[in-house]
CSV table of C-alpha atoms and ligand atoms in Angstrom, one decimal:
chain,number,residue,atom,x,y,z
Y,1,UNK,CA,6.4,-29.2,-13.1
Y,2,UNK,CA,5.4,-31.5,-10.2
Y,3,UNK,CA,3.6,-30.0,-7.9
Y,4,UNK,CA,5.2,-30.8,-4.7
Y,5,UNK,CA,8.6,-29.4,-6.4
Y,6,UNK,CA,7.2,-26.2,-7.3
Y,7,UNK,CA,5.6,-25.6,-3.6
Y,8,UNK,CA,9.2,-26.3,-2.5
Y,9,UNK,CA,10.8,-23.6,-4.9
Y,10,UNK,CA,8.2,-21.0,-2.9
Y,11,UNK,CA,10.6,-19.8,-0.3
Y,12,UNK,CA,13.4,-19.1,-3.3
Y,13,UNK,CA,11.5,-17.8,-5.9
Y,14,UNK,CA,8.5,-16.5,-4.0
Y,15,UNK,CA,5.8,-17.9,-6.4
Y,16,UNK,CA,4.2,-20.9,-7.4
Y,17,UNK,CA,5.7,-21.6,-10.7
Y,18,UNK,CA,3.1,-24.2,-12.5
Y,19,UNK,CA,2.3,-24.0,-16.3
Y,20,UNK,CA,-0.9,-22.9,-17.3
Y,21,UNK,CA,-3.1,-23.7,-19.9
Y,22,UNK,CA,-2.6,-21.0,-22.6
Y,23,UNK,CA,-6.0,-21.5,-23.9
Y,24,UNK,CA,-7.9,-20.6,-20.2
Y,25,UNK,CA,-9.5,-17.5,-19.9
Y,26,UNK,CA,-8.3,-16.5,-16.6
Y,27,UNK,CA,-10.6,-13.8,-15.5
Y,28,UNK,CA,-13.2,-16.1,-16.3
Y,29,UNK,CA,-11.0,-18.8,-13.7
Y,30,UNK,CA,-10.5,-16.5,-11.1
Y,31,UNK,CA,-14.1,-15.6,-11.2
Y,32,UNK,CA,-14.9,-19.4,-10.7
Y,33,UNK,CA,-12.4,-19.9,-8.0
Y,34,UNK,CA,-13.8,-16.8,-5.9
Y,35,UNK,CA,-17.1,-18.2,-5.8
Y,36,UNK,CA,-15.9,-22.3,-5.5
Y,37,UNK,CA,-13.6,-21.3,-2.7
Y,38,UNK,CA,-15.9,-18.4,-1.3
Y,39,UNK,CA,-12.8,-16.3,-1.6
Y,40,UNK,CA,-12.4,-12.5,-2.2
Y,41,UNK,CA,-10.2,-10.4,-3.9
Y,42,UNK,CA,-8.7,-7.5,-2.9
Y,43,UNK,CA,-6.7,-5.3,-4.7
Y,44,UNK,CA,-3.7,-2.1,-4.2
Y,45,UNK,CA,-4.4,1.1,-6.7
Y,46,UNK,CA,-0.5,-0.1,-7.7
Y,47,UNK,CA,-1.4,-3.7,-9.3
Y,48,UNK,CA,-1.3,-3.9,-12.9
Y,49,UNK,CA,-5.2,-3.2,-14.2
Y,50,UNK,CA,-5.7,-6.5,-15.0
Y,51,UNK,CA,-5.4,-7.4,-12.1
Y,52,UNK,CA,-7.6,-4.2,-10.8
Y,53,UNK,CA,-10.4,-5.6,-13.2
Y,54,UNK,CA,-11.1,-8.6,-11.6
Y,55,UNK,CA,-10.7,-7.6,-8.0
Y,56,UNK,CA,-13.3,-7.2,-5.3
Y,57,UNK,CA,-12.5,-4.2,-3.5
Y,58,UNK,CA,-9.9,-1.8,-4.7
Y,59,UNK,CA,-8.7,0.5,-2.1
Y,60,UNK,CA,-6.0,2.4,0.0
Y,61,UNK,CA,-4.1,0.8,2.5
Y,62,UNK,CA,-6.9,2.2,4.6
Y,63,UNK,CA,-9.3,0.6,2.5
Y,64,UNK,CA,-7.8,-2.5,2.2
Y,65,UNK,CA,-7.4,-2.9,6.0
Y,66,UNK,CA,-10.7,-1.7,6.9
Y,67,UNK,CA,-12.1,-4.3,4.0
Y,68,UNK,CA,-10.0,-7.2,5.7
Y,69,UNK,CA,-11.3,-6.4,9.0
Y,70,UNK,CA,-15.2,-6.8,7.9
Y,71,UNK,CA,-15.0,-9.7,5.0
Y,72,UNK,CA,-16.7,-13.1,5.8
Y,73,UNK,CA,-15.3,-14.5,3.0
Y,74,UNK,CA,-12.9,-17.6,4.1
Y,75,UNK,CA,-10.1,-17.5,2.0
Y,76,UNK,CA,-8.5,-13.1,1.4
Y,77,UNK,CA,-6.5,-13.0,-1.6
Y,78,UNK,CA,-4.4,-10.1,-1.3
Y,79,UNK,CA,-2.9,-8.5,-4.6
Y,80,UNK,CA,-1.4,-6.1,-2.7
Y,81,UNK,CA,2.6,-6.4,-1.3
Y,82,UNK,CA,3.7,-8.5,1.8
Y,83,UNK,CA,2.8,-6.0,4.5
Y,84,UNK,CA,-0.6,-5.5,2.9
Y,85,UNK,CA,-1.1,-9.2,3.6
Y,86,UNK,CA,0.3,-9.1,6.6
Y,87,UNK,CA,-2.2,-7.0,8.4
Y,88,UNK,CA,-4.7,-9.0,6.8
Y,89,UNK,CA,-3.5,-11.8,8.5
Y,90,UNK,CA,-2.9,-9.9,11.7
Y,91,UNK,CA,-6.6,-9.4,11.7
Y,92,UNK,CA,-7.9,-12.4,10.4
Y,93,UNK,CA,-5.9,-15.2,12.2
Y,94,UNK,CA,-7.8,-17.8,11.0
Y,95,UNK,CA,-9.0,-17.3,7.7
Y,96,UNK,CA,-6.8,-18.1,5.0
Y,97,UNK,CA,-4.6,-15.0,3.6
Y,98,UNK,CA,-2.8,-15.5,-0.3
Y,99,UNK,CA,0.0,-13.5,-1.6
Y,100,UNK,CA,0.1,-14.1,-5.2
Y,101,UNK,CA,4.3,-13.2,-5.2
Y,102,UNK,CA,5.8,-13.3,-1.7
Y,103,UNK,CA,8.9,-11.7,-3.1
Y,104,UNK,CA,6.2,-8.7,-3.5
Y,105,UNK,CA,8.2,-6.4,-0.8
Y,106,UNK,CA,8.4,-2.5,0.1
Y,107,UNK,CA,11.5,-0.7,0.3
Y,108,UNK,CA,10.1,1.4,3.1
Y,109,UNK,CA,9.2,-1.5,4.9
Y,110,UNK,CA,12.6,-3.0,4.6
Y,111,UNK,CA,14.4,0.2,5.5
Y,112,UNK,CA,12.7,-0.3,9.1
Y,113,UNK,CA,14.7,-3.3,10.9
Y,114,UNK,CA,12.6,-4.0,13.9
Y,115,UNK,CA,16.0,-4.7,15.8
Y,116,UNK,CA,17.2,-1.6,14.7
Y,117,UNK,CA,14.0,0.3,15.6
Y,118,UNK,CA,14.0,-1.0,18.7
Y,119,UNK,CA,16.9,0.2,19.7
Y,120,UNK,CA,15.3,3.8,18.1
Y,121,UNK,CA,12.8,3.7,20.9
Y,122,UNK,CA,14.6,2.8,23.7
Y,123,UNK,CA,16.6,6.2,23.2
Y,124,UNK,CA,13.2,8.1,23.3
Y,125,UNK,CA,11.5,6.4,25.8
Y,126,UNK,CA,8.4,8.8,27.0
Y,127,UNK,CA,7.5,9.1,23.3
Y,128,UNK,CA,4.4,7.0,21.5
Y,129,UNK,CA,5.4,5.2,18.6
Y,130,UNK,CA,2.7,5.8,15.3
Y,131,UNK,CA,4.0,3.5,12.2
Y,132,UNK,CA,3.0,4.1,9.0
Y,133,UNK,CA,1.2,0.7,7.4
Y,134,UNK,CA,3.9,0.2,5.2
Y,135,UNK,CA,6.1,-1.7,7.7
Y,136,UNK,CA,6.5,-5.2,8.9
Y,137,UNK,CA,4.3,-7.1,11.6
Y,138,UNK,CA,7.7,-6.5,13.6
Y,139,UNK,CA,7.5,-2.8,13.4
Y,140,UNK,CA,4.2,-3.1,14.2
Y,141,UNK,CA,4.3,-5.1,17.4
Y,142,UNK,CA,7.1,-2.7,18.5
Y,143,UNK,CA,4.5,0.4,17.8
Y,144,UNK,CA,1.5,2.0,19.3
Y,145,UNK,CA,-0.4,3.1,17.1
Y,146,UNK,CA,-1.1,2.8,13.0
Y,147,UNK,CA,-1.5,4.8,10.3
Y,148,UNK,CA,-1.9,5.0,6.6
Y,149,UNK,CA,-1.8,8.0,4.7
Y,150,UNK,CA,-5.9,8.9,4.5
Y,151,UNK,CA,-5.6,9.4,8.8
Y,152,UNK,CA,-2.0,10.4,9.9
Y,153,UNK,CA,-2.6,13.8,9.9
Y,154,UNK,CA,-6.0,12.9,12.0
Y,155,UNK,CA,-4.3,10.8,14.2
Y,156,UNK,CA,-1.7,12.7,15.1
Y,157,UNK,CA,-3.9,15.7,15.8
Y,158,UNK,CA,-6.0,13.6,18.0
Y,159,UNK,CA,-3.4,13.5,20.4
Y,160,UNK,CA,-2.4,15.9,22.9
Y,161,UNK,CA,-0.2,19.1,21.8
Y,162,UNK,CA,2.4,18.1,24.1
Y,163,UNK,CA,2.5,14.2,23.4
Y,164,UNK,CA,5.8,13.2,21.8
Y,165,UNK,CA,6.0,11.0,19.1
Y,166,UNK,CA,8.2,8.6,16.9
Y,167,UNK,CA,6.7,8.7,13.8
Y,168,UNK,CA,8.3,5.4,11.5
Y,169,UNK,CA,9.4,4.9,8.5
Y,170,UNK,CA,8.7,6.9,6.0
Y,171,UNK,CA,10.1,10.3,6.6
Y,172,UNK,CA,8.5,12.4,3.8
Y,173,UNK,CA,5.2,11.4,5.4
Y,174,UNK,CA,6.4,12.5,8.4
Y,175,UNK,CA,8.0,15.3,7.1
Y,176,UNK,CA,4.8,16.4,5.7
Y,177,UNK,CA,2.2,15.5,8.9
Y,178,UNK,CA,4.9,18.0,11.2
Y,179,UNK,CA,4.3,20.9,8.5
Y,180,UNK,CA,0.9,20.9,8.5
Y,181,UNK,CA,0.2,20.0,12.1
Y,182,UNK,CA,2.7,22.1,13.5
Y,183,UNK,CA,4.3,18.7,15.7
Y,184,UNK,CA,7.7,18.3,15.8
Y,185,UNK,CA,7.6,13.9,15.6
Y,186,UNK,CA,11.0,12.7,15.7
Y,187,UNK,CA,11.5,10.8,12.3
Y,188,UNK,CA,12.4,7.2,11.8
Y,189,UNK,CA,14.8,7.8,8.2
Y,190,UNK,CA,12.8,5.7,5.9
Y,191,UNK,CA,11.8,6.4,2.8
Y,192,UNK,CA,9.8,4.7,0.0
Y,193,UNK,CA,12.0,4.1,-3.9
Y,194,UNK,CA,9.3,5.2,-6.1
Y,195,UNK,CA,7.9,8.2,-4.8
Y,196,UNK,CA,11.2,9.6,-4.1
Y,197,UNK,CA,12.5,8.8,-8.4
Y,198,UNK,CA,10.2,11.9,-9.0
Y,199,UNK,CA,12.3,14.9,-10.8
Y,200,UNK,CA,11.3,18.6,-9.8
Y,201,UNK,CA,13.2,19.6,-12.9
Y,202,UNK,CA,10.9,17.3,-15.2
Y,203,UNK,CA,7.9,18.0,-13.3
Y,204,UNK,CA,8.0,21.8,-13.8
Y,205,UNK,CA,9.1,21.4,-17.3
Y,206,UNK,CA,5.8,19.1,-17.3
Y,207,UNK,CA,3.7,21.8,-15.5
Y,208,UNK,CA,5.0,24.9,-17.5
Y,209,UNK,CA,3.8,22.7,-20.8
Y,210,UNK,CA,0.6,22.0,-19.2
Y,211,UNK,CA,-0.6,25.1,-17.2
Y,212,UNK,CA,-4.2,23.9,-16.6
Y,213,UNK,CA,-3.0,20.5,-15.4
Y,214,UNK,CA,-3.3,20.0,-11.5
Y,215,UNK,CA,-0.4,18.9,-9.5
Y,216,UNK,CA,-1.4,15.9,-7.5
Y,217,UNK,CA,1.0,13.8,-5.2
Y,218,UNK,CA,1.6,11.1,-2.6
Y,219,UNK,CA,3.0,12.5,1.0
Y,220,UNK,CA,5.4,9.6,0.3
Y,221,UNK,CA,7.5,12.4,-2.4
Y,222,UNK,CA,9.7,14.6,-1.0
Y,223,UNK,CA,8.7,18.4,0.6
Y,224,UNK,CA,10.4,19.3,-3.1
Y,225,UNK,CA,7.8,17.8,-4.9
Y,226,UNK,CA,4.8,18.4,-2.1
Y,227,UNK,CA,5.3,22.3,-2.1
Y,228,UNK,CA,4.5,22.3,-6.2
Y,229,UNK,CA,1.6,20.6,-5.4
Y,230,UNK,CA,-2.3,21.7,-6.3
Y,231,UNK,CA,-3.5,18.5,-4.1
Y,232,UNK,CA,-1.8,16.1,-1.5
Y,233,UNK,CA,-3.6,13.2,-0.5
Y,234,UNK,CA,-3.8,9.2,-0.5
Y,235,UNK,CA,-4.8,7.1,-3.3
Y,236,UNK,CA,-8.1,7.4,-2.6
Y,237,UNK,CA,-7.8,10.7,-2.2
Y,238,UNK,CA,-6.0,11.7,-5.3
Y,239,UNK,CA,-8.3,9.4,-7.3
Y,240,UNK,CA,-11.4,11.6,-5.6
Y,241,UNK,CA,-10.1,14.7,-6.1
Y,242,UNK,CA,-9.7,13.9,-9.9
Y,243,UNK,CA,-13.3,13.3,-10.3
Y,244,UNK,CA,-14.7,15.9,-8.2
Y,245,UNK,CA,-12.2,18.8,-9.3
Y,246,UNK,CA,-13.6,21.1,-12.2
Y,247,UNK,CA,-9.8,20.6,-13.8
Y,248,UNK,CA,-9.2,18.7,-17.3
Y,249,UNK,CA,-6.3,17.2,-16.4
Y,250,UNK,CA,-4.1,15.8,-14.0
Y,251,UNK,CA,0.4,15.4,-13.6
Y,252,UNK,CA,0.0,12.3,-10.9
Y,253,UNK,CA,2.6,11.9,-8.4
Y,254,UNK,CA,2.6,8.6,-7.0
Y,255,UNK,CA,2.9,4.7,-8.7
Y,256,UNK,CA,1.2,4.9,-12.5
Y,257,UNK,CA,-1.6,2.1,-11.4
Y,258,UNK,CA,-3.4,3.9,-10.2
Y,259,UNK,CA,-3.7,6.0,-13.2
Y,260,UNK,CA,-5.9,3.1,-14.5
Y,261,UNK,CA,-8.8,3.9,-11.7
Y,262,UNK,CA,-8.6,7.8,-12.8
Y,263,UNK,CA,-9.4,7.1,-16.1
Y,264,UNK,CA,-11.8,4.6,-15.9
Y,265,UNK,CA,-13.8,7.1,-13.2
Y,266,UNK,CA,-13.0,10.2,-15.5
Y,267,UNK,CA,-12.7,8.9,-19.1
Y,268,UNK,CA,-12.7,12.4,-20.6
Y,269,UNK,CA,-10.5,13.7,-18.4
Y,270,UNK,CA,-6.7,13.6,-19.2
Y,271,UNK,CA,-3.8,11.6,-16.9
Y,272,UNK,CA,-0.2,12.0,-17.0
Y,273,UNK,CA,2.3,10.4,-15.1
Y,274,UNK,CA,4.7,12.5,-13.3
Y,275,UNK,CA,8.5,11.6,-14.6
Y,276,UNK,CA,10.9,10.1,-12.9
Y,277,UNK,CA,14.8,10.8,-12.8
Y,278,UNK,CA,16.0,9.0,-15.6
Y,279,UNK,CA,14.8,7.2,-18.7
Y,280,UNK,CA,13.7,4.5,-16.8
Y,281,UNK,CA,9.8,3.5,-15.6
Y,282,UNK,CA,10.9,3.9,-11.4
Y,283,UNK,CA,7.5,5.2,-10.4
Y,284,UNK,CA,6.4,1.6,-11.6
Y,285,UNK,CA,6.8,-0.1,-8.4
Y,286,UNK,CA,8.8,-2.9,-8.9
Y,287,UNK,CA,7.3,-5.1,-5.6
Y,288,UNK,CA,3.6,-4.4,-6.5
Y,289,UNK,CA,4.5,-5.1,-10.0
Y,290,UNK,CA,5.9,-8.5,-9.1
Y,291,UNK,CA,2.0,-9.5,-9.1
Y,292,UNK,CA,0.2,-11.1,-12.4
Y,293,UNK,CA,-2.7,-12.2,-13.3
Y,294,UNK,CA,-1.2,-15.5,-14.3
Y,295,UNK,CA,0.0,-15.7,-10.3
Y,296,UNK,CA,-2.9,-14.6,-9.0
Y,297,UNK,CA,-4.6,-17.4,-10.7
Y,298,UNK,CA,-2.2,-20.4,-9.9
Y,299,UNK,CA,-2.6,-18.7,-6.1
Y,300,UNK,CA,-6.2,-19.2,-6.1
Y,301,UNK,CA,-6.3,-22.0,-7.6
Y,302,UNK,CA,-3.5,-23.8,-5.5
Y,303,UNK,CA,-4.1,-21.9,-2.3
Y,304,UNK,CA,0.0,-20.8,-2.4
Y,305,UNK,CA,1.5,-18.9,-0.9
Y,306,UNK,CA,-0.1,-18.6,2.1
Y,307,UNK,CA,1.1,-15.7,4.8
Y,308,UNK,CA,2.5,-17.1,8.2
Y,309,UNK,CA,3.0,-15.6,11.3
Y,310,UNK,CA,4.3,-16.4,14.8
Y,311,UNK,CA,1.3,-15.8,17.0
Y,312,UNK,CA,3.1,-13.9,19.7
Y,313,UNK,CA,4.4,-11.4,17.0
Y,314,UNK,CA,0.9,-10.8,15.6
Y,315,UNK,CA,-0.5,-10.6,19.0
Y,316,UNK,CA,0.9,-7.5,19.7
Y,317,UNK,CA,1.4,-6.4,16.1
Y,318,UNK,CA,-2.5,-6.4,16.2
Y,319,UNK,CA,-3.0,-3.9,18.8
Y,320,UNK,CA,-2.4,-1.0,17.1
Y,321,UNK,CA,-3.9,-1.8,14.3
Y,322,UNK,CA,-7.0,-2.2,16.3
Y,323,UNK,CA,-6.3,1.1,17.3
Y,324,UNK,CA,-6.2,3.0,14.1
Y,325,UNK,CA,-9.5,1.3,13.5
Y,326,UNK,CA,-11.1,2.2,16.3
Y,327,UNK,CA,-9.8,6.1,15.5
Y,328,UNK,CA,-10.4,5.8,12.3
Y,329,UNK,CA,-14.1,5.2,13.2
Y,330,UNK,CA,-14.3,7.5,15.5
Y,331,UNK,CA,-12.9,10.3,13.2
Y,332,UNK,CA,-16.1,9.5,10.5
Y,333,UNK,CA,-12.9,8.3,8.3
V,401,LIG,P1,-2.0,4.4,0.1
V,401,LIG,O1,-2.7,3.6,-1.0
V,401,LIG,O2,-2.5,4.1,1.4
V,401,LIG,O3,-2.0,5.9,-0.3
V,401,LIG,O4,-0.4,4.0,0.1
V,401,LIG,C1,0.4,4.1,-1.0
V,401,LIG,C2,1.5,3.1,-1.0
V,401,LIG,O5,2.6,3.5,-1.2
V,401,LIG,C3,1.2,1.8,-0.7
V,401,LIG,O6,2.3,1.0,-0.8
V,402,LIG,FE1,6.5,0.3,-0.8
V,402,LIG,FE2,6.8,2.4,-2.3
V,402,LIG,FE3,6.1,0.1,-3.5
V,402,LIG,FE4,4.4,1.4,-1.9
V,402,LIG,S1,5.1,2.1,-3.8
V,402,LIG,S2,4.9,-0.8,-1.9
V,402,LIG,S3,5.7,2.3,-0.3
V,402,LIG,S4,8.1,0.6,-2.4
């Protein structure tokens, strides 16, 4: 296909849809294309392991953030999903930030409007705002402070006892921060596809089959899920706790990929996915899974897509981001 016609079919299909040489090695390309275009690659737990393989830096939202913050590196190629890329952007205004799919969305994200919200917020107008990452630059302009799953509990208990807060948009998360800190955030009703497709009745089954095997889970899953739990924790933190706990093996709660990090750390040790609902692979997410290696590839390669944002929007989007990064340091975390 022309060139020219597929950069046009971006906006529709969200990719750059060129043919590739089936005879290319492509990790071997990518590798080229990092060095040639002194870009780096950074990489979600969530992205298929090929893609994991050949990343840079594999992290947590965290992670990722705190990664895009301190790389020097001109070009950030984000395998990752849009709001990933987004922050990236938000901190890096004039490096050049790649989205291998921008179709590569978050139902969490989306379930936050910022028109919506900010009509939220005006009804509770002495309370402080703390979004969760996964939300858009709008949420995030609209918000005072960010968090990802490794600090929110941190952050929250770094504020006064008597400070209210909006806490958006994932409501398990939320949910789960109030138990354990004791806070009663007003929740934002937002919640993420894949970590709430997890079924208690399966998972007990699953856990009464393997009685050794430790519970682990995302605070995205439901308090259902949570309170069955041995360990509740981040990606980072799950994949951590798998190689530091004396336990064998492992029923993960959160998006398989990450799977692929726990066994490469642990290779003895024994993973299993916890099911969803139905027959179906839901805890594969479906936005993060939008990314291949074959994309990534024609991304670096091309430069396409690239992430755009209004200046005004990231302006303010950026300040509490700066924020949880300052806490963040402050807190050792
Ligand atoms: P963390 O990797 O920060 O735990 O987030 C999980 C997630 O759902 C990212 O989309
Ligand atoms: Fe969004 Fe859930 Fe996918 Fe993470 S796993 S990107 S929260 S839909």
């Amino acid at each position: 296909m022309d060139l020219r016609i597929a950069e046009e079919k971006i906006d529709e299909i969200g990719f750059l849809n060129v043919e590739i040489d089936p005879t290319l090695d492509l990790f071997a390309e990518i590798e080229k294309l990092k060095k040639e275009k002194n870009a780096v690659l950074l990489a979600h737990y969530y992205q298929e392991p090929d893609i994991q393989d050949v990343a840079d830096y594999i992290g947590d939202s965290l992670g990722l953030a705190q990664e895009a913050a301190r790389t020097e590196a001109d070009i950030i190629v984000f395998a990752g999903v849009h709001f990933m890329a987004e922050t990236a952007k938000i901190l890096n205004p004039n490096k050049k930030v790649l989205l291998p799919d921008l179709k590569a969305g978050c139902s969490l994200s989306d379930s936050c409007p910022p028109p919506v919200f900010k009509q939220f917020k005006e009804k509770h107008p002495d309370h402080l705002v703390i979004s969760y990452v996964n939300c858009s630059a709008g949420i995030k302009a609209l918000s005072d402070i960010i968090c990802t799953s490794s600090n929110a509990r941190q952050i929250v208990e770094s504020l006064p006892e008597d400070q209210k807060i909006i806490f958006a948009p994932d409501k398990n998360l939320g949910a789960y921060i109030n138990k354990v800190t004791g806070r009663s955030m007003v929740l934002w009703n937002g919640a993420c596809m894949v970590h709430e497709i997890f079924s208690l009745e399966k998972i007990t089954k699953l856990k009464n089959r393997h009685p050794d095997a430790k519970l682990i889970a995302h605070p995205e899953c439901e308090d259902s899920v949570l309170r069955l739990a041995d360990f509740i924790g981040s990606t980072t933190q799950l994949l951590k706790y798998t190689q530091t706990d004396t336990s064998n093996s492992f029923i993960v709660a959160t998006e398989t990929g990450i799977l692929h990090q726990m066994q490469n750390k642990s290779p003895r040790k024994t993973f299993i996915a916890a099911p969803p609902d139905n027959a179906c692979a839901c805890n594969d997410c479906p936005h993060m899974k939008l990314n291949t290696l074959e994309k990534l590839y024609l991304c670096m390669k091309y430069e396409l897509p690239e992430i755009v944002m209004e200046e005004t929007t990231r302006l303010e989007a950026k300040k509490p981001i700066d924020r949880m990064l300052e806490m963040s340091k402050q807190l050792g975390l």
